[in-house]
C-alpha positions as semicolon CSV with decimal commas, in nm:
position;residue;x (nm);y (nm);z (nm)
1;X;-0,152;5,981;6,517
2;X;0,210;6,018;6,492
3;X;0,469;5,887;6,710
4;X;0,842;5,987;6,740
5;X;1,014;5,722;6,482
6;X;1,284;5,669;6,776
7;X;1,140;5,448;7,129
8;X;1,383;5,368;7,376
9;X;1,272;5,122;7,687
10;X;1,443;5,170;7,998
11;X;1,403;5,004;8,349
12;X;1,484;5,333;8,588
13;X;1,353;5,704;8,595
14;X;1,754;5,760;8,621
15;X;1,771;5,655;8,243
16;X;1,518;5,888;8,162
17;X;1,679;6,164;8,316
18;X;2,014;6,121;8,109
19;X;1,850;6,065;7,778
20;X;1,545;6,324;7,777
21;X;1,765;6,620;7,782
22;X;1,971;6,480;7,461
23;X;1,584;6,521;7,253
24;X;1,426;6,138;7,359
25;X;1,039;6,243;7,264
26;X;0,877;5,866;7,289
27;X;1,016;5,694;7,618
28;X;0,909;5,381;7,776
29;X;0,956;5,279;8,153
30;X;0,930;4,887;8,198
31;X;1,036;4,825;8,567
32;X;1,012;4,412;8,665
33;X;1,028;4,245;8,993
34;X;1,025;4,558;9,228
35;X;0,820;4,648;9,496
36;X;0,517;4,817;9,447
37;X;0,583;5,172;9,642
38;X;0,954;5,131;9,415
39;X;0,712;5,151;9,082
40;X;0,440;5,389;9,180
41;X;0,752;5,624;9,282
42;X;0,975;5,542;8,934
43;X;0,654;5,611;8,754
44;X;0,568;5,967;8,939
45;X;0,934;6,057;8,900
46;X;0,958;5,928;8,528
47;X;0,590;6,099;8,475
48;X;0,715;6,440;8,590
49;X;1,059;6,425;8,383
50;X;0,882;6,355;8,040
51;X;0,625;6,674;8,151
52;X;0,934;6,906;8,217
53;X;1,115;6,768;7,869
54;X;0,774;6,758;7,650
55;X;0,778;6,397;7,590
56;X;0,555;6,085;7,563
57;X;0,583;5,868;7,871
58;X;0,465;5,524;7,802
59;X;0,426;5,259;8,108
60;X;0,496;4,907;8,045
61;X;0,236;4,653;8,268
62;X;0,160;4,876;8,527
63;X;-0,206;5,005;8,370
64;X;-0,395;5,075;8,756
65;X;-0,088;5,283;8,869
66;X;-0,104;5,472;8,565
67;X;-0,460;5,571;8,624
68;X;-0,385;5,676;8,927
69;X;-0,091;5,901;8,870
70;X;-0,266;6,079;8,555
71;X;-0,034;5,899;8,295
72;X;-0,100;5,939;7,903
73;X;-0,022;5,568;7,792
74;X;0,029;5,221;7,850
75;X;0,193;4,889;7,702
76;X;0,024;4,608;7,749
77;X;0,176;4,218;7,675
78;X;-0,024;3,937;7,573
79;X;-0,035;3,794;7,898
80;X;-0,130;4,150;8,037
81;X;-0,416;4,193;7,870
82;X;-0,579;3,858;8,005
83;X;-0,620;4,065;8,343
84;X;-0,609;4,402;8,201
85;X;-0,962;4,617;8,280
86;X;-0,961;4,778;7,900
87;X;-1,286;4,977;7,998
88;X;-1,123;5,122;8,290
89;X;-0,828;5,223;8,129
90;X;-0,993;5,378;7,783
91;X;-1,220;5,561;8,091
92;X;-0,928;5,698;8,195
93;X;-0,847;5,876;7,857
94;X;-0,502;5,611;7,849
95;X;-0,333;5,563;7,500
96;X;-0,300;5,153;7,457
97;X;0,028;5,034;7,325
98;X;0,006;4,617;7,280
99;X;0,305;4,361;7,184
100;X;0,220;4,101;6,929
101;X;0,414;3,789;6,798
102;X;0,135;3,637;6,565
103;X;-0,166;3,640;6,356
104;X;-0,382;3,515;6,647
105;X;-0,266;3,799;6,826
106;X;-0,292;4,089;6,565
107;X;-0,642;3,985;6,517
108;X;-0,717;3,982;6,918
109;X;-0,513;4,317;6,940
110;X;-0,693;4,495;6,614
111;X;-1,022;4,422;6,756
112;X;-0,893;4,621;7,099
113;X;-0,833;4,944;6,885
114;X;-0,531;4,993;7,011
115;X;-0,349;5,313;6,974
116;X;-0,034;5,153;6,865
117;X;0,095;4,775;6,780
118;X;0,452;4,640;6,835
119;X;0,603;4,391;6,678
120;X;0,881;4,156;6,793
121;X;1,131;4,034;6,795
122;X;1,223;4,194;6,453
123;X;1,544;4,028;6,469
124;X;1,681;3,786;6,728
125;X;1,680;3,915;7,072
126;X;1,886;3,900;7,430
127;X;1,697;4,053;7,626
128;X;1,445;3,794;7,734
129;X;1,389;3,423;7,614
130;X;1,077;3,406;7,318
131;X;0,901;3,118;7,206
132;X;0,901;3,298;6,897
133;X;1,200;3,341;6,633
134;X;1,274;3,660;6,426
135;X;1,008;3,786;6,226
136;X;1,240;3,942;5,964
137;X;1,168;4,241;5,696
138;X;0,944;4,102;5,528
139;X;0,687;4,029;5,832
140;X;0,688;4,398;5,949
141;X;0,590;4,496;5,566
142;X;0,316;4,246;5,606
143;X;0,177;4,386;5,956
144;X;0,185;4,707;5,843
145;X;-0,052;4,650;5,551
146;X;-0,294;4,481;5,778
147;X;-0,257;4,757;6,085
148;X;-0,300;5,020;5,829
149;X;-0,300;5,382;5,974
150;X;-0,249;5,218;6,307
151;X;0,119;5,318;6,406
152;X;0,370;4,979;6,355
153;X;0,663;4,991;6,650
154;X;0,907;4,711;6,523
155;X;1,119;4,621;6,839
156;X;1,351;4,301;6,909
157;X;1,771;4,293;6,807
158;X;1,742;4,657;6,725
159;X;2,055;4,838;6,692
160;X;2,100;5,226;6,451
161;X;2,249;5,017;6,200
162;X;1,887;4,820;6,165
163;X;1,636;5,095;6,218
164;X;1,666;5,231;5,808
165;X;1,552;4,868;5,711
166;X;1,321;4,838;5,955
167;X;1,163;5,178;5,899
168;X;1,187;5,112;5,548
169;X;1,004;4,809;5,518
170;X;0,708;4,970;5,742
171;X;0,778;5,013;6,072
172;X;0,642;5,389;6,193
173;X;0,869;5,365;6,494
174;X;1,167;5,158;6,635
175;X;1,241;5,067;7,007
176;X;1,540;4,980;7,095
177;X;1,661;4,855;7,459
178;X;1,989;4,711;7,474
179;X;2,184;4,895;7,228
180;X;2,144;5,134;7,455
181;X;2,186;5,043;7,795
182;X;2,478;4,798;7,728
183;X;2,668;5,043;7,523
184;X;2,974;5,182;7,658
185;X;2,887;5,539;7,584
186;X;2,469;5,519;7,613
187;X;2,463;5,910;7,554
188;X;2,637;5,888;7,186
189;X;2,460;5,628;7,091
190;X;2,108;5,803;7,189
191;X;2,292;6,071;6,952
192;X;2,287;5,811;6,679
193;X;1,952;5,687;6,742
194;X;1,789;6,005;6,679
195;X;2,023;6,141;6,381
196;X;1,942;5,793;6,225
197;X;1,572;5,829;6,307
198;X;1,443;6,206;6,242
């Protein structure tokens, strides 16, 4: 399988529907701490946008509610898969995406079959506090040659100026959160993102 080499993460169906029309193909939506009729309604809307644009919605956590709406995919944490039903989601036809930080959990994630693997953080990361430090270069070469036609996202401190190294030394895809949201111009840099990625 191949995914788009550019995967942006964004918290809001508003996000999506500012970026999709500029050629976003691989999206992620990864809403925390809201209510649950605020989710099931950002995934619908977010759902609905990536239909009309022709692009890959992925849902971060949320793996019942995308049953139920008729999503594609899913991304899965470590701690998400502990309460996770994997047999009711592969039912369901879902595409697993699964974040990993170390061998213990590459091993426990290969054994899932999972449609991709992330890795993180690449580099060092603000958006949330890790027990883990950088992986560096060198680790996503290594992951790769153990994933193997698995598709490698590398995500963590990712900014365009990264993604050719990161791609370079095996990544399939990059995903990228804050250099887009924070930027001052989050359209032009989207711009970037894909000229530097396709």
């Amino acid at each position: 399988m191949t995914l788009d080499r550019f995967y942006p993460i964004f918290d809001h169906s508003d996000w999506l529907r500012r970026m999709l029309p500029l050629g976003v193909k691989l999206v992620q939506l990864r809403v925390k701490d809201q209510q649950h009729d605020m989710v099931r309604e950002q995934i619908a809307l977010s759902r609905d946008l990536c239909r009309q644009h022709g692009a890959i919605l992925v849902v971060n956590d949320y793996w019942q509610m995308a049953i139920d709406l008729g999503c594609d995919w899913i991304h899965l944490g470590q701690e998400d898969l502990d309460d996770a039903d994997l047999e009711a989601i592969r039912k369901a036809g879902l595409k697993l995406g699964v974040s990993t930080h170390d061998d213990d959990e590459l091993e426990r994630v290969l054994a899932m079959d999972p449609d991709y693997v992330a890795l993180g953080p690449v580099y060092p990361t603000i958006l949330k506090k890790m027990k883990w430090h950088q992986q560096g270069l060198p680790r996503v070469t290594e992951w790769k040659a153990r994933v193997g036609e698995i598709p490698l996202v590398g995500i963590g401190g990712m900014s365009v100026e990264r993604a050719a190294g990161v791609l370079q030394a095996g990544a399939d895809t990059v995903s990228v959160v804050t250099d887009i949201t924070l930027n001052a111009d989050p359209e032009a840099r989207v711009r970037q993102w894909i000229e530097a990625t396709r």
